[in-house]
Coordinates of C-alpha atoms and ligand atoms in Angstrom, one line a residue:
M1 CA 80.6 135.9 165.5
N2 CA 84.3 135.2 166.1
D3 CA 86.5 133.2 163.7
L4 CA 86.1 129.9 165.5
T5 CA 82.4 130.1 166.0
I6 CA 80.8 127.9 163.3
S7 CA 77.1 128.9 163.5
D8 CA 74.5 130.2 165.9
A9 CA 74.3 126.7 167.4
I10 CA 77.9 125.7 167.3
R11 CA 79.8 128.3 169.3
S12 CA 83.4 128.7 170.2
V13 CA 84.3 128.8 173.9
G14 CA 88.0 128.0 173.6
A15 CA 90.9 130.1 174.5
Y16 CA 94.0 131.5 172.8
D17 CA 97.1 131.2 175.0
R18 CA 99.5 133.9 173.9
T19 CA 102.1 133.6 176.7
L20 CA 103.1 130.0 176.6
D21 CA 106.8 129.6 176.0
L22 CA 107.1 126.0 175.0
F23 CA 104.2 123.8 174.0
E24 CA 104.6 120.3 175.5
S25 CA 107.7 121.9 177.2
Q26 CA 109.6 121.5 173.9
Y27 CA 108.1 123.5 170.9
P28 CA 108.6 127.3 170.8
V29 CA 105.2 129.0 170.1
P30 CA 106.1 132.7 169.7
D31 CA 102.5 133.3 168.4
G32 CA 101.0 131.2 171.1
I33 CA 98.5 128.4 170.6
S34 CA 94.8 128.0 170.8
Y35 CA 92.9 125.4 172.8
N36 CA 89.7 125.1 170.9
S37 CA 86.5 124.1 172.6
H38 CA 82.9 124.5 171.3
V39 CA 79.4 124.2 172.7
I40 CA 76.6 122.8 170.6
L41 CA 73.3 124.4 171.6
D42 CA 70.3 122.3 170.4
E43 CA 67.5 120.5 172.3
K44 CA 70.4 118.9 174.1
C45 CA 73.6 120.9 174.8
A46 CA 77.1 119.4 174.3
V47 CA 80.4 120.9 175.3
M48 CA 83.2 119.7 172.9
D49 CA 86.4 119.2 175.0
T50 CA 87.8 121.5 177.6
V51 CA 91.1 123.5 177.5
D52 CA 94.5 123.6 179.1
A53 CA 94.7 124.5 182.8
R54 CA 96.5 127.7 181.8
E55 CA 93.2 129.0 180.3
T56 CA 90.6 127.6 182.6
D57 CA 89.2 131.0 183.6
A58 CA 88.9 132.4 180.1
W59 CA 87.2 129.2 178.9
L60 CA 84.7 129.1 181.8
N61 CA 83.7 132.7 181.2
N62 CA 83.2 131.9 177.5
L63 CA 81.2 128.8 178.3
R64 CA 79.0 130.5 180.8
R65 CA 78.3 133.3 178.4
E66 CA 77.2 130.9 175.6
L67 CA 75.3 128.6 177.9
A68 CA 73.3 131.6 179.1
G69 CA 72.0 129.8 182.1
R70 CA 71.6 126.3 180.5
A71 CA 73.3 123.3 181.9
P72 CA 75.2 121.1 179.5
D73 CA 73.8 117.6 179.0
Y74 CA 77.1 116.2 177.7
L75 CA 80.8 116.8 177.7
V76 CA 82.3 115.1 174.6
V77 CA 86.0 114.2 175.1
H78 CA 87.9 113.6 171.9
H79 CA 91.4 113.4 173.4
M80 CA 92.7 113.1 176.9
E81 CA 96.0 115.1 176.6
P82 CA 95.9 117.8 179.3
D83 CA 96.0 120.6 176.8
H84 CA 92.4 119.7 176.1
A85 CA 91.3 117.6 179.0
A86 CA 92.5 119.5 182.1
N87 CA 89.0 120.7 183.1
I88 CA 87.0 117.5 182.9
A89 CA 86.7 117.1 186.7
L90 CA 86.0 120.8 187.2
L91 CA 83.1 120.7 184.7
A92 CA 81.7 117.4 186.0
G93 CA 81.7 119.0 189.4
L94 CA 79.9 122.2 188.3
Y95 CA 77.2 120.2 186.4
P96 CA 76.3 117.1 188.4
E97 CA 73.8 115.9 185.7
M98 CA 76.2 116.3 182.8
R99 CA 77.3 113.0 181.2
V100 CA 80.8 112.5 179.8
V101 CA 81.0 111.0 176.4
A102 CA 84.3 109.4 175.3
T103 CA 85.9 106.1 174.2
A104 CA 86.3 103.4 176.7
K105 CA 90.1 104.0 176.6
A106 CA 89.5 107.7 177.3
H107 CA 87.3 106.8 180.3
A108 CA 90.2 104.7 181.7
L109 CA 92.5 107.7 181.3
I110 CA 89.9 110.0 183.1
G111 CA 90.2 107.6 186.1
Q112 CA 94.0 107.9 185.9
F113 CA 94.2 111.7 185.6
F114 CA 91.4 112.6 188.0
D115 CA 90.0 111.5 191.4
I116 CA 86.4 111.5 190.2
E117 CA 83.8 108.7 190.0
L118 CA 81.5 109.4 187.1
G119 CA 79.4 106.2 187.7
D120 CA 76.5 106.1 185.2
R121 CA 77.4 109.6 184.0
A122 CA 80.2 107.9 182.0
V123 CA 79.1 107.1 178.5
A124 CA 81.5 105.0 176.5
V125 CA 81.2 105.3 172.7
G126 CA 82.9 103.5 169.8
E127 CA 83.1 103.5 166.1
G128 CA 80.0 104.7 164.3
D129 CA 78.0 105.4 167.5
A130 CA 75.7 108.4 167.4
L131 CA 74.7 111.0 169.9
P132 CA 71.4 112.8 169.0
L133 CA 71.2 116.4 170.2
G134 CA 68.0 117.5 168.4
R135 CA 68.3 118.7 164.8
R136 CA 72.0 118.1 165.2
A137 CA 73.6 114.7 166.0
L138 CA 77.2 113.6 166.5
K139 CA 78.6 110.5 164.9
F140 CA 81.8 109.2 166.4
L141 CA 84.8 107.8 164.5
T142 CA 87.7 106.3 166.5
A143 CA 91.1 107.6 165.5
P144 CA 93.6 105.6 167.6
M145 CA 97.1 107.0 167.7
V146 CA 96.1 110.2 165.9
H147 CA 98.3 111.4 168.7
W148 CA 97.1 109.2 171.6
P149 CA 95.3 105.7 171.7
E150 CA 92.0 107.0 173.1
V151 CA 91.4 109.6 170.4
M152 CA 88.1 109.9 168.5
V153 CA 86.8 112.5 166.1
S154 CA 83.1 113.4 165.7
Y155 CA 81.0 114.4 162.7
E156 CA 78.0 116.7 163.2
Q157 CA 75.6 115.5 160.5
F158 CA 73.3 118.5 160.2
E159 CA 76.0 121.2 159.8
K160 CA 78.5 118.8 158.4
V161 CA 81.3 119.7 160.7
L162 CA 84.2 117.3 161.4
F163 CA 85.6 117.8 164.9
S164 CA 89.1 116.4 164.1
A165 CA 90.9 116.4 167.5
D166 CA 94.6 117.2 167.1
A167 CA 94.5 116.4 163.3
F168 CA 94.5 119.6 161.2
G169 CA 95.8 121.7 164.1
K170 CA 98.6 124.2 164.1
F171 CA 100.7 126.3 166.4
G172 CA 100.1 130.0 166.5
A173 CA 97.0 132.2 166.2
P174 CA 93.7 130.5 165.5
D175 CA 93.6 132.2 162.1
F176 CA 95.2 132.0 158.7
S177 CA 97.4 135.1 159.0
D178 CA 100.6 133.1 158.9
G179 CA 99.5 131.1 155.8
W180 CA 98.7 128.0 158.0
V181 CA 100.9 125.6 156.2
D182 CA 104.3 126.2 157.8
E183 CA 103.1 126.1 161.4
A184 CA 100.7 123.2 160.6
R185 CA 103.6 121.2 159.1
R186 CA 105.8 121.9 162.1
Y187 CA 102.9 120.9 164.4
Y188 CA 102.1 117.8 162.3
F189 CA 105.5 116.3 162.0
N190 CA 106.7 117.0 165.5
I191 CA 103.5 116.0 167.3
V192 CA 101.7 113.4 165.1
G193 CA 104.5 112.5 162.6
K194 CA 105.3 109.1 163.9
Y195 CA 101.8 107.9 163.3
G196 CA 101.3 108.4 159.5
G197 CA 99.4 105.1 159.2
P198 CA 96.7 106.0 161.7
V199 CA 96.3 109.4 160.1
Q200 CA 95.9 107.7 156.7
A201 CA 93.2 105.4 158.2
L202 CA 91.4 108.5 159.6
L203 CA 91.6 110.2 156.2
K204 CA 90.0 107.1 154.5
K205 CA 87.1 107.2 157.0
A206 CA 86.7 111.0 156.6
A207 CA 86.6 110.6 152.8
T208 CA 83.2 108.9 153.1
L209 CA 81.7 112.0 154.8
D210 CA 80.3 115.2 153.3
I211 CA 82.4 117.7 155.2
R212 CA 81.8 121.4 155.1
A213 CA 84.2 122.4 157.9
I214 CA 87.0 120.9 159.8
C215 CA 87.3 122.0 163.4
P216 CA 90.6 121.0 165.0
L217 CA 91.6 121.4 168.6
H218 CA 94.3 124.0 167.7
G219 CA 94.3 126.7 165.1
P220 CA 91.6 128.0 162.8
V221 CA 88.4 126.2 161.6
I222 CA 88.9 125.2 158.0
R223 CA 85.8 126.1 155.9
E224 CA 87.2 126.7 152.4
N225 CA 89.4 124.9 150.0
L226 CA 89.2 121.7 152.1
P227 CA 90.9 119.5 149.4
F228 CA 94.1 121.6 149.8
Y229 CA 94.3 120.9 153.5
I230 CA 93.3 117.3 153.2
G231 CA 95.9 116.9 150.4
K232 CA 98.6 118.2 152.6
Y233 CA 97.7 115.7 155.4
D234 CA 97.6 112.9 152.8
A235 CA 101.1 113.7 151.6
W236 CA 102.5 114.2 155.2
S237 CA 100.9 111.1 156.6
G238 CA 102.0 109.1 153.5
Y239 CA 105.6 110.3 154.1
R240 CA 105.6 111.7 150.6
P241 CA 107.8 114.8 150.1
E242 CA 105.8 117.9 149.6
D243 CA 108.3 119.7 147.4
K244 CA 111.4 119.0 145.5
G245 CA 114.4 120.5 147.2
V246 CA 117.3 120.0 149.6
L247 CA 117.6 120.8 153.3
V248 CA 121.3 121.6 154.0
A249 CA 121.7 121.2 157.8
W250 CA 124.9 121.7 159.7
A251 CA 126.4 121.3 163.2
S252 CA 129.6 123.2 163.5
M253 CA 131.6 124.6 166.5
H254 CA 134.1 127.0 165.0
G255 CA 132.5 127.6 161.6
H256 CA 134.5 125.4 159.2
T257 CA 131.8 122.8 158.8
A258 CA 129.2 125.6 158.4
F259 CA 131.4 127.2 155.7
A260 CA 131.5 124.0 153.7
A261 CA 127.7 123.5 154.1
K262 CA 127.0 127.0 152.9
R263 CA 129.4 126.5 149.9
F264 CA 127.6 123.2 149.2
A265 CA 124.2 125.0 149.2
E266 CA 125.6 127.4 146.6
M267 CA 126.7 124.5 144.5
L268 CA 123.1 123.1 144.6
R269 CA 121.7 126.4 143.6
Q270 CA 124.1 126.7 140.7
R271 CA 122.9 123.3 139.5
G272 CA 119.3 124.5 139.5
V273 CA 117.9 122.7 142.6
E274 CA 114.4 124.1 143.1
S275 CA 114.6 124.9 146.8
V276 CA 117.7 124.9 149.0
V277 CA 117.1 125.6 152.7
E278 CA 120.0 126.2 155.0
M279 CA 119.8 125.4 158.7
D280 CA 122.3 125.8 161.6
L281 CA 121.2 123.0 163.9
S282 CA 122.9 124.6 166.9
R283 CA 120.6 127.7 166.5
A284 CA 117.5 126.7 164.6
W285 CA 114.6 125.1 166.4
V286 CA 114.9 121.4 166.0
S287 CA 111.1 121.3 165.4
K288 CA 111.7 123.6 162.3
A289 CA 114.6 121.4 161.1
V290 CA 112.4 118.3 161.4
A291 CA 109.6 120.0 159.5
S292 CA 111.9 121.0 156.7
A293 CA 113.5 117.6 156.5
F294 CA 110.1 116.1 155.8
R295 CA 109.0 118.8 153.5
Y296 CA 111.8 118.1 150.9
D297 CA 112.8 115.0 149.1
R298 CA 116.6 115.4 149.8
M299 CA 118.8 116.4 152.7
A300 CA 122.5 117.0 153.2
V301 CA 123.9 116.7 156.8
F302 CA 127.2 118.3 157.7
A303 CA 128.7 117.8 161.2
A304 CA 131.9 118.2 163.1
S305 CA 133.4 115.2 165.0
Y306 CA 133.1 115.7 168.7
D307 CA 134.8 113.6 171.5
A308 CA 135.1 110.6 169.2
G309 CA 131.5 110.9 168.2
L310 CA 129.0 113.4 166.6
F311 CA 128.5 117.0 167.6
P312 CA 125.4 117.0 169.8
S313 CA 123.1 119.3 167.8
M314 CA 123.3 116.9 164.8
E315 CA 122.9 113.8 167.1
D316 CA 119.8 115.4 168.5
F317 CA 118.4 116.3 165.1
L318 CA 118.9 112.8 163.7
L319 CA 117.4 111.2 166.8
H320 CA 114.3 113.4 166.4
L321 CA 114.0 112.4 162.7
K322 CA 114.3 108.7 163.7
A323 CA 111.6 109.1 166.4
K324 CA 109.3 110.8 163.9
A325 CA 109.8 108.0 161.3
Y326 CA 111.7 110.0 158.7
Q327 CA 111.8 107.8 155.6
K328 CA 111.8 107.6 151.8
R329 CA 114.4 110.3 151.3
R330 CA 117.9 110.7 149.8
V331 CA 120.6 112.0 152.0
G332 CA 124.2 113.2 151.6
V333 CA 126.6 112.9 154.5
V334 CA 129.6 115.2 155.2
E335 CA 131.8 115.0 158.3
N336 CA 134.6 117.2 159.6
G337 CA 137.4 116.0 161.9
S338 CA 140.9 117.2 162.8
W339 CA 142.5 114.0 164.1
A340 CA 140.1 111.0 164.1
P341 CA 136.9 111.9 162.2
A342 CA 134.0 110.1 163.8
A343 CA 130.9 112.1 162.8
G344 CA 130.2 110.4 159.5
K345 CA 130.1 106.9 160.9
R346 CA 127.6 107.9 163.6
M347 CA 125.4 109.9 161.1
R348 CA 125.3 106.9 158.7
A349 CA 124.5 104.5 161.5
L350 CA 121.5 106.7 162.6
L351 CA 120.3 107.1 159.0
E352 CA 120.6 103.4 158.3
E353 CA 118.2 102.7 161.1
M354 CA 115.5 104.7 159.2
K355 CA 113.3 103.1 156.5
D356 CA 114.2 103.7 152.8
V357 CA 116.8 106.3 153.4
E358 CA 119.3 106.2 150.6
I359 CA 122.8 107.6 151.5
L360 CA 124.3 109.2 148.5
E361 CA 128.0 108.8 147.4
P362 CA 130.5 110.1 147.9
A363 CA 130.8 110.2 151.7
V364 CA 132.9 113.4 152.2
T365 CA 135.4 114.0 155.0
I366 CA 136.7 117.5 155.6
R367 CA 140.0 117.6 157.5
S368 CA 139.5 120.8 159.6
S369 CA 138.9 123.2 156.7
M370 CA 137.9 123.1 153.0
K371 CA 140.7 122.3 150.6
P372 CA 140.6 122.0 146.8
E373 CA 140.1 118.2 147.0
T374 CA 137.2 118.5 149.5
E375 CA 135.7 121.2 147.2
R376 CA 135.9 118.7 144.3
E377 CA 134.3 115.9 146.4
L378 CA 131.5 118.3 147.4
E379 CA 131.0 119.1 143.7
R380 CA 130.6 115.4 143.0
L381 CA 128.1 115.1 145.8
A382 CA 126.2 118.2 144.5
D383 CA 126.0 116.5 141.1
R384 CA 124.4 113.4 142.7
M385 CA 122.0 115.5 144.8
S386 CA 120.9 118.0 142.1
N387 CA 118.2 115.8 140.5
Ligands
FMN401 C1 135.3 119.6 172.1 C2 135.9 119.1 170.8 C3 135.9 117.7 170.5 C4 136.4 117.3 169.3 N1 136.5 115.9 169.1 C5 137.0 115.5 167.9 C6 137.2 114.1 167.6 O1 136.8 113.2 168.4 N2 137.7 113.7 166.4 C7 138.2 114.6 165.5 O2 138.7 114.2 164.5 N3 138.0 115.9 165.8 C8 137.5 116.4 166.9 N4 137.4 117.7 167.1 C9 137.8 118.6 166.1 C10 136.7 119.2 165.3 O3 135.8 118.2 164.8 C11 137.4 119.8 164.0 O4 138.4 120.7 164.5 C12 136.5 120.4 163.1 O5 137.3 121.0 162.1 C13 135.6 121.5 163.7 O6 134.8 122.0 162.7 P1 134.0 123.4 163.0 O7 135.0 124.5 162.7 O8 132.9 123.3 162.0 O9 133.6 123.4 164.4 C14 136.9 118.2 168.4 C15 136.8 119.5 168.6 C16 136.3 120.0 169.8 C17 136.2 121.5 170.1
FE2_402 FE1 97.5 115.9 171.6
FE2_403 FE1 96.5 119.1 171.4

């Protein structure tokens, strides 16, 4: 029994893509990503989602092995994003009797993505609907905007498994060898982060169920210590900082702004700040910087002025934070400029468009390089940021 297989009746047929460079053409995945898919073998047989087109062959081999000659009665589609839905038309073609179970919104998307006419093989389900399979039965809960509008999750009542779609997923191997939380946090904030409200709504519905295992579409099946993982999701989707600490992030061309930022990080450490994380935005993955910003309750941003504006790696970072609904945090702003500093104004403007972001005084301007007076101003800012 491999790690993702849940029981003799709920078997993993998904695939682990180890060679993908960028998930969604933007997130580095050096340890790959899994596209989970399961088959439930009962009196009726249901395939739970398909996989990305990159892994069609591996998935079909797994599926044929587990079906052992049976034909699936149902394909259950939780989410229409192509990393899971790429093989719907293929499977519908291979098994002409198979019915496709999904929300009405998902069925509309099936028509958009594929040239297939399912006719009466299309089964539209909604909140609370059930699909009996024998001893096992699925109950569907809609989860709109837990990534896309058509998303639903399903609960298998006999084995008490929640098939949670993209929720509780992570980048990397489908196991816990990386400790789960860092790659799950990077996945959550970059992919689902904007939709904290819908995730909170899903958590409320899930709280009414007796769940023994959470089976996401990426990453490992969670079978133990469920309150830990659900607690992380509750904090993340509630935009509550997970830890006390400061992300010190800089955007610097020739190193003077970076020097000041590193000096500032030392000042925070001297003042006993619990966690101080440094990030060079021109080199760190923006997805990691976004995840760190959400992890901590404070952030300090240091950037050089650039062509009467803001150095691009900082502009890009702040735009990402805004897109992911960064909020409820305290932020220090430090600019550098040699003749007409402009970075601070732009950083403040972007931060002011975010909800409940408090910009801490003093606003510091470095004129090319650190001088004793800038050092003193940074000390004052460090005092403000150290509690
Ligand atoms: C391409 C380029 C554009 C710049 N544009 C501005 C500007 O518009 N206003 C300004 O005051 N300084 C500008 N500067 C100067 C830098 O912001 C300034 O020298 C700063 O000290 C650089 O910090 P760094 O060593 O961290 O890169 C520019 C520098 C470069 C290389
Ligand atoms: Fe998705
Ligand atoms: Fe996904």
